[in-house]
Each structure stands twice: as structure tokens, then as C-alpha cells.
């Protein structure tokens, strides 16, 4: 490796001094010899057809059974569900209320406690801002965690701009919140605690039942963003003492553009509406409910209630298979988040000495992600990984594998083999990997530019 590095020294620009021996790091592939280029080239890999899909935390495919249920309301039954004077409105309203009941049944709620929205982002905005503002004259404190979805964090920042005090709770190294620290953070001025059920980047499950019990004992409302959890793990809003819960359609094999909020009636939770309008959905979310989308969400929840156990066993099997294949073949692979208190369909791995974006580009025939789809435009390392104490270089080397209902064994095996191949290839190109293998402490090197 050192001879190879010396060969390109006339073209390199970055030097590192280790003992008395200079080392040059190549910064551009065009400086490499033809032999080296041939060894590391992936130009002969041609993508034939569409990539495999392993990004189930970003979105899930629409279940064909959900589409079948929706189709009549996209064509024949097109009435406004809020029109009370004719059959077109009545039949749409009946379908909407059936869907409301299907959602409520999945989470153990009363159908009257389910409010349709456009998705989990709107649900989170209404829950966090709506509760805080309604009770704002008496209570001005909100608690959330540092690993929440961006829409919850930004809603909290908006409240800070209105004079509210927000506590952003740190999480432990496994990604789980400390109940003792949460207890200490609560004050008589606290109106709301918002903690997500399953994290969208690392899959960690929070102790929602214990958090709910703690909040109830303190007289504080508890909101949870359950977009990644509903339909995938059992949730009972009464047993878990959840007061508000956000749901997303396209995370459970339903359509995009629809979601719901669960809002408890007893003890009653009051919300200040975020948008003005005709007062639909108990005045909490004005606007015409899109019947086809609501029907799709209801159908997705109905299917999930019947197949949740089977789905969970399937994704657990696939996740363990993928993890074992990769970690058996590759050293220095770190699993992010608690390995036990987790939803298995979300597997977040860091590959030391490999740039995550480079690995994603190499794995062009598999649809993967290096983090949340909602923050993927940023080149900053994942704030979730930084919150659990991951080093910046490991945070940049993370890949999220998302498996779901329709993922196959062949897809998992193909992804594992490709991942092993390209991680090995990228590491062979990395002087840092060579230094690590020689036992050099890379973190203590003083780099200098020439």
C-alpha cells in the first residue's frame, strides 16, 4: 500500500506525517494508474431494470388490497363526505366513518377520537402546537427528545419563538430515553411531553407505556409520533396512557397524503386548531376529508390488524439474516441503536472507514438511505446518530436498511452480497483502512496540508 501511495505522490496534495514516514492520500480517481482503476472500477456493473427496494422507513408500497378498496371511491363514489343532502355525500361519509372505525380498532381507541389529516407531519404539528397553545395561558413548558422527527423539533422551535420553554431531552447511547431524567425534567408548568414510539432512523422503541404512566401521574399530556410503529407493533392507547398519537398512511402500505391523529376524549385533551376553515373533524382539522385516501388508510389498518404478527416475524427473520450475513463477512460494522428494544424492519449500520454516500452510489441497484428522507438534502451527519454519541466519521458511514411486508429473501441476500463486495472494495481504496489494519491510531494523527 505504501509503495502505491508513493507512486502517486507527485499528484497528491494531502500529506500525513506518521513517525518519520510521509504518506500521501490520493484525492481524485483520475490520478490512479490504469491497473488500479481496473481493480476498483464498477463501470461494468449495469443496472438492468429498477433497483430493489429496501427503504421501508421512507415509504412502503401500496398494498394491492388497499388499492382495490380505494378504486370505487376514485371513480363511482366521488361525493363529498360532508354533503348531508344527497346520497353521494351519504355513501362517502359512510365509507369515511368505516375507515375511522378501522383505524380506531387497530389502536384500541373510540372512533370519535380519530381525526383525519394529510399525514404524520400535519398530525405532529397539530398535536404539539395545538396543545401547547390551548393551555399556554397556564402552562408554558414542553418536553421532547433530541431524536424526534424533524417536524416535531421544528414545531417545538416555533413554540420557542412564541415564548414557550422547550426541553430537548438527551437519549442514552442505545437511543432510549431515561425515565428518571424525564421525571426530573417535568415541572408544574409542563403541558406536553412528545416522544416518538419507533425512531425512523435507527428503529429504537421507546418505553411508551412507562412514559405514558409517568405523564398521567404528573397531569401532563403525552403525545407520541407513531408513524413508524402503528400496524407494525401492538399499540393500545388506553393501556399505554397515550393522549395524542400521530399516524401516517404511507408507512403502513396505505396511500400517501393521508394520516390521522388520535386525540383522547376522557380525560379530554383540548387543541387549538392550526388552520381555519369549515370546522370538519371536530374543528381540529378543517378541510374536506379525501374519501379515497381515508378509505385506503382504513383498509391498511384493517390488514395490519390481521397480519401484524406474521409481518413482524417475517421482517425479524429478514433483518437477522441481513445482519448476520454482513457482520460475518465484514469487520468493523457497528449497529446503531439498541439491538433488542427495536423494530427489526429498520436496521441502521455504520461501516467504519467507508463513506456512506460512496457506498450508496456503489449500491445503485438497491434503494437504500443514509438517514431520514426528510433531511436527506443535508450533508450534515445524522442528528439522531450524533445524539446517541456516534462519532462523526461513523455517522457519515451509516446506511439504513428498511425491510417490509413485500421484501424477499433473495432481495436481502443480494443486498448483503453487494454490500460486502463494495465495502471491501472501498476499504481497499482507503489508506485509513490500511492504517487501521497496521494498528495506527488514526484519531491522534496531526494532518497538515501542502
Short mmCIF file of C-alpha atoms in Angstrom, two decimals:
data_model
loop_
_atom_site.label_atom_id
_atom_site.label_comp_id
_atom_site.label_asym_id
_atom_site.label_seq_id
_atom_site.Cartn_x
_atom_site.Cartn_y
_atom_site.Cartn_z
CA UNK A 1 0.00 0.00 0.00
CA UNK A 2 2.80 2.38 0.88
CA UNK A 3 4.56 1.79 -2.46
CA UNK A 4 1.29 2.53 -4.27
CA UNK A 5 0.94 5.75 -2.35
CA UNK A 6 4.47 6.85 -3.19
CA UNK A 7 3.83 6.22 -6.90
CA UNK A 8 1.18 8.91 -6.97
CA UNK A 9 2.98 11.35 -4.69
CA UNK A 10 3.65 13.80 -7.50
CA UNK A 11 -0.10 14.22 -7.99
CA UNK A 12 -1.35 14.01 -4.40
CA UNK A 13 -1.95 17.11 -2.34
CA UNK A 14 -2.73 15.84 1.16
CA UNK A 15 0.11 14.58 3.37
CA UNK A 16 0.16 12.94 6.78
CA UNK A 17 3.23 12.58 8.95
CA UNK A 18 3.36 9.28 10.83
CA UNK A 19 6.58 8.84 12.77
CA UNK A 20 9.17 9.91 10.19
CA UNK A 21 7.39 8.36 7.24
CA UNK A 22 5.34 10.63 4.90
CA UNK A 23 2.07 9.30 3.49
CA UNK A 24 0.10 10.77 0.61
CA UNK A 25 -3.64 10.33 0.23
CA UNK A 26 -4.98 10.32 -3.34
CA UNK A 27 -7.82 12.78 -3.71
CA UNK A 28 -9.03 12.10 -7.22
CA UNK A 29 -9.59 8.87 -9.17
CA UNK A 30 -8.04 10.37 -12.32
CA UNK A 31 -4.61 10.25 -10.61
CA UNK A 32 -4.76 6.45 -10.35
CA UNK A 33 -2.95 4.13 -12.76
CA UNK A 34 -4.92 2.05 -15.26
CA UNK A 35 -4.22 -1.14 -13.27
CA UNK A 36 -5.55 0.41 -10.10
CA UNK A 37 -8.57 1.83 -11.93
CA UNK A 38 -9.36 -1.58 -13.37
CA UNK A 39 -9.22 -3.22 -9.97
CA UNK A 40 -11.57 -0.76 -8.32
CA UNK A 41 -13.84 0.14 -11.25
CA UNK A 42 -17.56 -0.62 -11.11
CA UNK A 43 -18.20 0.69 -14.61
CA UNK A 44 -19.05 -2.81 -15.85
CA UNK A 45 -21.98 -3.06 -13.41
CA UNK A 46 -25.05 -2.24 -15.46
CA UNK A 47 -28.38 -1.58 -13.76
CA UNK A 48 -30.92 -3.69 -15.64
CA UNK A 49 -34.43 -2.57 -14.64
CA UNK A 50 -35.43 -0.84 -11.43
CA UNK A 51 -33.42 -1.14 -8.19
CA UNK A 52 -34.51 -3.42 -5.36
CA UNK A 53 -36.41 -1.55 -2.64
CA UNK A 54 -35.05 -1.60 0.93
CA UNK A 55 -36.15 1.82 2.19
CA UNK A 56 -39.36 0.93 4.02
CA UNK A 57 -38.90 3.68 6.62
CA UNK A 58 -39.15 6.33 3.90
CA UNK A 59 -42.33 4.84 2.45
CA UNK A 60 -43.95 1.49 1.79
CA UNK A 61 -45.56 0.23 -1.43
CA UNK A 62 -49.32 0.41 -1.63
CA UNK A 63 -50.78 -2.99 -0.75
CA UNK A 64 -52.84 -4.19 -3.76
CA UNK A 65 -55.73 -4.99 -1.43
CA UNK A 66 -55.72 -1.36 -0.28
CA UNK A 67 -55.85 -0.17 -3.89
CA UNK A 68 -58.80 -2.48 -4.59
CA UNK A 69 -60.67 -0.94 -1.67
CA UNK A 70 -59.91 2.61 -2.82
CA UNK A 71 -60.78 2.29 -6.51
CA UNK A 72 -64.60 2.64 -6.25
CA UNK A 73 -64.13 5.93 -4.37
CA UNK A 74 -61.81 7.23 -7.09
CA UNK A 75 -64.38 6.55 -9.80
CA UNK A 76 -68.04 5.93 -8.89
CA UNK A 77 -68.42 7.11 -5.30
CA UNK A 78 -66.98 10.59 -5.60
CA UNK A 79 -69.31 12.53 -3.32
CA UNK A 80 -68.11 14.99 -0.70
CA UNK A 81 -68.36 13.13 2.65
CA UNK A 82 -69.53 16.36 4.32
CA UNK A 83 -72.51 16.81 1.95
CA UNK A 84 -75.54 15.88 4.03
CA UNK A 85 -78.32 16.48 1.50
CA UNK A 86 -77.92 13.63 -1.01
CA UNK A 87 -76.84 10.03 -1.47
CA UNK A 88 -73.44 10.87 -2.94
CA UNK A 89 -72.43 12.53 0.31
CA UNK A 90 -74.03 9.85 2.49
CA UNK A 91 -72.21 6.96 0.85
CA UNK A 92 -68.86 8.76 1.06
CA UNK A 93 -69.49 9.65 4.70
CA UNK A 94 -70.35 6.02 5.46
CA UNK A 95 -67.07 4.87 3.90
CA UNK A 96 -65.13 7.56 5.81
CA UNK A 97 -66.67 6.53 9.14
CA UNK A 98 -65.96 2.86 8.45
CA UNK A 99 -62.31 3.76 7.87
CA UNK A 100 -62.28 5.79 11.08
CA UNK A 101 -63.51 2.71 12.93
CA UNK A 102 -60.82 0.51 11.35
CA UNK A 103 -58.09 2.90 12.50
CA UNK A 104 -59.57 3.10 15.99
CA UNK A 105 -59.81 -0.68 16.23
CA UNK A 106 -56.11 -1.10 15.44
CA UNK A 107 -55.02 1.18 18.30
CA UNK A 108 -57.75 0.39 20.83
CA UNK A 109 -59.49 3.76 20.57
CA UNK A 110 -63.02 5.09 20.19
CA UNK A 111 -63.71 6.06 16.53
CA UNK A 112 -64.73 9.54 17.71
CA UNK A 113 -61.12 10.03 18.89
CA UNK A 114 -59.64 9.64 15.39
CA UNK A 115 -59.08 12.79 13.31
CA UNK A 116 -58.08 12.55 9.63
CA UNK A 117 -55.12 14.66 8.47
CA UNK A 118 -52.82 14.81 5.45
CA UNK A 119 -50.11 12.76 7.19
CA UNK A 120 -47.90 12.43 10.25
CA UNK A 121 -46.19 15.79 9.71
CA UNK A 122 -49.51 17.62 9.96
CA UNK A 123 -50.56 15.40 12.85
CA UNK A 124 -47.39 16.23 14.75
CA UNK A 125 -47.79 19.96 14.07
CA UNK A 126 -51.40 19.97 15.27
CA UNK A 127 -50.59 17.90 18.37
CA UNK A 128 -47.53 19.79 19.55
CA UNK A 129 -48.56 23.34 18.64
CA UNK A 130 -52.27 22.83 19.28
CA UNK A 131 -51.97 21.50 22.83
CA UNK A 132 -49.23 23.93 23.84
CA UNK A 133 -51.16 26.94 22.55
CA UNK A 134 -54.51 25.91 24.06
CA UNK A 135 -53.03 25.51 27.55
CA UNK A 136 -50.45 28.27 27.02
CA UNK A 137 -52.01 30.74 29.47
CA UNK A 138 -51.38 28.40 32.40
CA UNK A 139 -48.52 26.17 31.23
CA UNK A 140 -45.56 27.26 29.10
CA UNK A 141 -43.25 24.22 29.11
CA UNK A 142 -42.97 21.37 26.57
CA UNK A 143 -40.63 18.36 26.68
CA UNK A 144 -39.40 16.33 23.71
CA UNK A 145 -36.26 14.37 22.80
CA UNK A 146 -33.25 15.19 20.63
CA UNK A 147 -34.01 12.25 18.32
CA UNK A 148 -37.55 13.20 17.29
CA UNK A 149 -38.64 13.62 13.70
CA UNK A 150 -37.73 17.00 12.27
CA UNK A 151 -41.36 18.18 12.15
CA UNK A 152 -41.65 17.74 15.93
CA UNK A 153 -38.36 19.52 16.57
CA UNK A 154 -39.29 22.38 14.25
CA UNK A 155 -42.74 22.66 15.86
CA UNK A 156 -41.02 22.98 19.22
CA UNK A 157 -38.69 25.66 17.85
CA UNK A 158 -41.74 27.54 16.58
CA UNK A 159 -43.17 27.40 20.10
CA UNK A 160 -39.90 28.74 21.49
CA UNK A 161 -40.33 31.70 19.17
CA UNK A 162 -43.72 32.28 20.83
CA UNK A 163 -42.18 32.36 24.29
CA UNK A 164 -42.62 28.74 25.32
CA UNK A 165 -39.82 26.91 27.10
CA UNK A 166 -38.82 23.61 25.47
CA UNK A 167 -36.62 20.90 26.98
CA UNK A 168 -34.89 18.68 24.41
CA UNK A 169 -34.12 15.52 26.38
CA UNK A 170 -30.93 13.65 25.51
CA UNK A 171 -31.13 9.91 24.94
CA UNK A 172 -28.80 7.22 26.17
CA UNK A 173 -26.19 5.59 23.95
CA UNK A 174 -28.71 2.91 22.95
CA UNK A 175 -31.14 5.62 21.80
CA UNK A 176 -33.64 5.14 24.64
CA UNK A 177 -34.74 7.97 26.90
CA UNK A 178 -34.03 7.81 30.65
CA UNK A 179 -37.31 7.76 32.61
CA UNK A 180 -35.53 9.18 35.65
CA UNK A 181 -34.27 12.16 33.69
CA UNK A 182 -37.71 12.67 32.14
CA UNK A 183 -39.26 12.67 35.60
CA UNK A 184 -36.77 15.31 36.75
CA UNK A 185 -37.46 17.47 33.69
CA UNK A 186 -41.21 17.69 34.37
CA UNK A 187 -42.47 20.72 36.26
CA UNK A 188 -45.94 22.03 37.21
CA UNK A 189 -45.54 24.27 34.15
CA UNK A 190 -45.24 21.32 31.73
CA UNK A 191 -48.24 20.85 29.43
CA UNK A 192 -46.96 18.25 26.96
CA UNK A 193 -44.38 15.51 26.53
CA UNK A 194 -43.75 14.32 22.95
CA UNK A 195 -41.69 11.14 22.43
CA UNK A 196 -41.82 9.04 19.27
CA UNK A 197 -42.68 5.35 19.57
CA UNK A 198 -40.23 3.94 17.00
CA UNK A 199 -37.38 6.04 15.66
CA UNK A 200 -37.39 6.48 11.89
CA UNK A 201 -33.60 6.29 11.51
CA UNK A 202 -32.40 3.66 13.99
CA UNK A 203 -35.62 1.77 14.77
CA UNK A 204 -35.34 2.09 18.55
CA UNK A 205 -38.56 1.55 20.52
CA UNK A 206 -39.13 3.92 23.42
CA UNK A 207 -40.82 2.67 26.63
CA UNK A 208 -44.09 4.33 25.64
CA UNK A 209 -46.19 2.60 28.30
CA UNK A 210 -43.89 3.75 31.10
CA UNK A 211 -43.70 7.28 29.71
CA UNK A 212 -47.50 7.42 29.46
CA UNK A 213 -47.92 6.27 33.06
CA UNK A 214 -45.39 8.85 34.26
CA UNK A 215 -47.10 11.66 32.36
CA UNK A 216 -50.55 10.64 33.65
CA UNK A 217 -49.28 10.65 37.25
CA UNK A 218 -47.97 14.20 36.74
CA UNK A 219 -51.07 15.54 34.97
CA UNK A 220 -49.10 16.11 31.74
CA UNK A 221 -50.44 15.22 28.29
CA UNK A 222 -48.42 12.62 26.37
CA UNK A 223 -48.08 12.73 22.57
CA UNK A 224 -46.26 10.10 20.56
CA UNK A 225 -45.32 10.10 16.89
CA UNK A 226 -46.21 6.52 15.98
CA UNK A 227 -45.83 6.81 12.20
CA UNK A 228 -43.19 4.03 12.20
CA UNK A 229 -44.99 1.91 14.78
CA UNK A 230 -48.73 1.73 14.01
CA UNK A 231 -49.55 -1.53 12.26
CA UNK A 232 -46.06 -2.91 12.95
CA UNK A 233 -46.06 -3.38 16.72
CA UNK A 234 -49.07 -3.71 19.06
CA UNK A 235 -50.33 -0.36 20.37
CA UNK A 236 -53.17 0.20 22.83
CA UNK A 237 -53.69 3.88 23.57
CA UNK A 238 -55.55 3.15 26.81
CA UNK A 239 -53.13 0.60 28.22
CA UNK A 240 -50.19 2.87 27.30
CA UNK A 241 -51.97 6.01 28.56
CA UNK A 242 -51.34 7.86 25.30
CA UNK A 243 -53.24 11.15 24.97
CA UNK A 244 -52.33 12.06 21.39
CA UNK A 245 -50.82 9.91 18.65
CA UNK A 246 -49.76 10.64 15.05
CA UNK A 247 -50.36 8.11 12.26
CA UNK A 248 -49.19 8.05 8.63
CA UNK A 249 -50.86 6.16 5.78
CA UNK A 250 -47.90 5.51 3.52
CA UNK A 251 -45.80 3.93 6.29
CA UNK A 252 -48.26 1.03 6.64
CA UNK A 253 -48.81 0.12 2.96
CA UNK A 254 -51.54 2.73 2.55
CA UNK A 255 -51.72 5.78 0.26
CA UNK A 256 -49.61 8.91 0.57
CA UNK A 257 -51.28 12.18 1.52
CA UNK A 258 -53.37 10.86 4.41
CA UNK A 259 -52.80 10.31 8.11
CA UNK A 260 -54.60 10.65 11.41
CA UNK A 261 -54.33 11.91 14.96
CA UNK A 262 -55.68 10.08 17.93
CA UNK A 263 -56.98 12.68 20.43
CA UNK A 264 -58.20 11.36 23.78
CA UNK A 265 -61.74 12.27 24.88
CA UNK A 266 -61.50 11.15 28.54
CA UNK A 267 -59.65 12.77 30.19
CA UNK A 268 -60.30 15.28 27.45
CA UNK A 269 -57.44 16.81 25.50
CA UNK A 270 -58.15 20.27 24.09
CA UNK A 271 -56.40 21.54 20.95
CA UNK A 272 -56.21 24.95 19.34
CA UNK A 273 -56.71 24.41 15.61
CA UNK A 274 -53.69 25.20 13.48
CA UNK A 275 -55.71 26.04 10.36
CA UNK A 276 -59.04 27.77 9.90
CA UNK A 277 -61.91 26.51 7.76
CA UNK A 278 -65.25 24.77 7.77
CA UNK A 279 -64.78 23.05 11.12
CA UNK A 280 -64.59 19.49 9.85
CA UNK A 281 -63.04 16.78 12.04
CA UNK A 282 -64.35 18.20 15.33
CA UNK A 283 -62.97 21.60 14.38
CA UNK A 284 -59.41 20.31 14.85
CA UNK A 285 -58.58 19.87 11.15
CA UNK A 286 -60.77 21.85 8.79
CA UNK A 287 -60.92 20.81 5.15
CA UNK A 288 -62.70 18.15 3.10
CA UNK A 289 -61.59 14.66 4.05
CA UNK A 290 -60.38 12.87 0.88
CA UNK A 291 -62.61 9.81 0.93
CA UNK A 292 -60.43 7.52 -1.27
CA UNK A 293 -57.37 8.22 0.86
CA UNK A 294 -59.26 7.80 4.13
CA UNK A 295 -60.68 4.51 2.86
CA UNK A 296 -57.16 3.42 1.91
CA UNK A 297 -55.80 4.25 5.37
CA UNK A 298 -58.66 2.34 6.97
CA UNK A 299 -58.07 -0.69 4.76
CA UNK A 300 -54.33 -0.62 5.51
CA UNK A 301 -55.06 -0.56 9.26
CA UNK A 302 -57.55 -3.42 8.88
CA UNK A 303 -54.99 -5.55 7.04
CA UNK A 304 -52.31 -4.68 9.60
CA UNK A 305 -54.53 -5.71 12.49
CA UNK A 306 -54.87 -9.19 10.96
CA UNK A 307 -51.30 -9.64 9.67
CA UNK A 308 -49.16 -7.74 12.17
CA UNK A 309 -47.82 -10.85 13.90
CA UNK A 310 -46.92 -12.53 10.62
CA UNK A 311 -45.32 -9.36 9.24
CA UNK A 312 -43.25 -8.89 12.41
CA UNK A 313 -41.92 -12.45 12.28
CA UNK A 314 -41.07 -12.03 8.59
CA UNK A 315 -39.14 -8.76 8.94
CA UNK A 316 -37.41 -10.13 12.07
CA UNK A 317 -36.20 -13.11 10.05
CA UNK A 318 -35.03 -10.92 7.15
CA UNK A 319 -33.33 -8.39 9.41
CA UNK A 320 -31.40 -11.05 11.33
CA UNK A 321 -30.40 -12.74 8.07
CA UNK A 322 -29.09 -9.49 6.60
CA UNK A 323 -27.27 -8.52 9.81
CA UNK A 324 -25.60 -11.92 10.23
CA UNK A 325 -24.52 -12.11 6.59
CA UNK A 326 -22.92 -8.66 6.67
CA UNK A 327 -21.27 -8.86 10.10
CA UNK A 328 -19.95 -12.39 9.50
CA UNK A 329 -18.15 -11.26 6.33
CA UNK A 330 -17.11 -7.75 7.36
CA UNK A 331 -15.27 -6.49 10.45
CA UNK A 332 -15.84 -3.06 11.98
CA UNK A 333 -19.59 -2.93 11.32
CA UNK A 334 -21.49 -1.17 14.10
CA UNK A 335 -25.22 -1.49 14.73
CA UNK A 336 -26.74 1.84 15.74
CA UNK A 337 -29.38 1.81 18.46
CA UNK A 338 -30.47 -0.80 20.98
CA UNK A 339 -30.31 -4.31 19.43
CA UNK A 340 -33.25 -5.59 21.49
CA UNK A 341 -35.68 -2.70 22.04
CA UNK A 342 -36.06 -2.09 18.34
CA UNK A 343 -38.34 -2.60 15.38
CA UNK A 344 -36.42 -5.19 13.33
CA UNK A 345 -37.54 -3.84 9.96
CA UNK A 346 -35.22 -0.85 10.50
CA UNK A 347 -31.55 -1.84 10.58
CA UNK A 348 -29.02 1.01 10.77
CA UNK A 349 -25.37 0.01 10.30
CA UNK A 350 -22.17 2.04 10.24
CA UNK A 351 -19.32 0.72 8.12
CA UNK A 352 -16.08 2.08 9.56
CA UNK A 353 -13.64 3.65 7.04
CA UNK A 354 -16.29 3.81 4.31
CA UNK A 355 -18.12 6.96 3.25
CA UNK A 356 -21.85 6.23 3.41
CA UNK A 357 -22.66 8.28 0.31
CA UNK A 358 -19.98 6.44 -1.68
CA UNK A 359 -21.45 3.11 -0.61
CA UNK A 360 -24.94 4.26 -1.59
CA UNK A 361 -23.68 5.26 -5.03
CA UNK A 362 -21.98 1.88 -5.43
CA UNK A 363 -25.17 0.10 -4.38
CA UNK A 364 -27.09 1.78 -7.17
CA UNK A 365 -29.16 -1.33 -7.81
CA UNK A 366 -30.61 -1.25 -4.28
CA UNK A 367 -32.77 1.63 -3.00
CA UNK A 368 -31.32 2.46 0.42
CA UNK A 369 -30.91 5.53 2.58
CA UNK A 370 -28.24 7.06 4.78
CA UNK A 371 -30.88 8.61 7.06
CA UNK A 372 -34.29 10.23 7.15
CA UNK A 373 -35.79 11.05 3.75
CA UNK A 374 -36.98 14.31 5.31
CA UNK A 375 -33.41 15.51 5.96
CA UNK A 376 -31.51 13.74 3.16
CA UNK A 377 -30.79 17.01 1.35
CA UNK A 378 -28.40 17.93 4.17
CA UNK A 379 -24.76 16.83 4.02
CA UNK A 380 -24.50 17.06 7.79
CA UNK A 381 -24.23 13.76 9.68
CA UNK A 382 -27.48 12.43 11.10
CA UNK A 383 -28.54 14.37 14.21
CA UNK A 384 -30.07 11.14 15.53
CA UNK A 385 -26.74 9.32 15.33
CA UNK A 386 -24.92 12.26 16.89
CA UNK A 387 -27.48 12.30 19.72
CA UNK A 388 -26.61 8.70 20.64
CA UNK A 389 -22.92 9.58 20.74
CA UNK A 390 -21.81 8.23 17.37
CA UNK A 391 -18.51 9.67 16.12
CA UNK A 392 -18.88 11.96 13.13
CA UNK A 393 -16.94 9.64 10.82
CA UNK A 394 -19.15 6.68 11.78
CA UNK A 395 -22.27 8.82 11.44
CA UNK A 396 -21.19 9.62 7.87
CA UNK A 397 -20.68 5.90 7.16
CA UNK A 398 -24.16 4.76 8.19
CA UNK A 399 -26.71 3.04 5.96
CA UNK A 400 -30.34 2.35 6.87
CA UNK A 401 -31.80 -0.92 5.60
CA UNK A 402 -35.60 -0.93 5.63
CA UNK A 403 -37.41 -4.24 5.19
CA UNK A 404 -41.16 -4.75 4.99
CA UNK A 405 -44.10 -6.96 4.10
CA UNK A 406 -43.09 -7.46 0.47
CA UNK A 407 -39.30 -7.79 0.89
CA UNK A 408 -38.00 -11.20 -0.23
CA UNK A 409 -35.16 -13.44 0.93
CA UNK A 410 -33.48 -13.10 -2.48
CA UNK A 411 -33.52 -9.32 -2.18
CA UNK A 412 -31.92 -9.45 1.26
CA UNK A 413 -29.24 -11.93 0.14
CA UNK A 414 -28.47 -9.87 -2.97
CA UNK A 415 -28.18 -6.69 -0.89
CA UNK A 416 -25.90 -8.37 1.64
CA UNK A 417 -23.59 -9.76 -1.07
CA UNK A 418 -23.40 -6.41 -2.88
CA UNK A 419 -22.80 -4.58 0.37
CA UNK A 420 -19.97 -6.93 1.35
CA UNK A 421 -18.40 -6.59 -2.09
CA UNK A 422 -18.46 -2.80 -2.21
CA UNK A 423 -17.46 -2.19 1.41
CA UNK A 424 -14.45 -4.44 0.81
CA UNK A 425 -13.66 -2.59 -2.44
CA UNK A 426 -13.96 0.86 -0.88
CA UNK A 427 -11.84 -0.14 2.09
CA UNK A 428 -9.11 -1.46 -0.21
CA UNK A 429 -9.01 2.03 -1.75
CA UNK A 430 -8.77 3.70 1.66
CA UNK A 431 -5.36 4.50 3.19
CA UNK A 432 -7.19 4.93 6.50
CA UNK A 433 -8.30 1.29 6.42
CA UNK A 434 -4.68 0.22 5.74
CA UNK A 435 -3.52 2.34 8.66
CA UNK A 436 -6.17 0.83 10.94
CA UNK A 437 -5.06 -2.68 10.00
CA UNK A 438 -1.48 -1.75 10.90
CA UNK A 439 -2.63 -0.65 14.33
CA UNK A 440 -2.16 3.10 13.80
CA UNK A 441 -4.37 5.31 15.97
CA UNK A 442 -5.93 7.46 13.24
CA UNK A 443 -7.70 9.82 15.63
CA UNK A 444 -4.41 11.09 17.04
CA UNK A 445 -2.80 11.90 13.68
CA UNK A 446 -2.00 15.57 13.10
CA UNK A 447 -2.95 16.23 9.49
CA UNK A 448 -1.30 19.01 7.51
CA UNK A 449 -1.98 20.37 4.03
CA UNK A 450 0.78 21.14 1.50
#
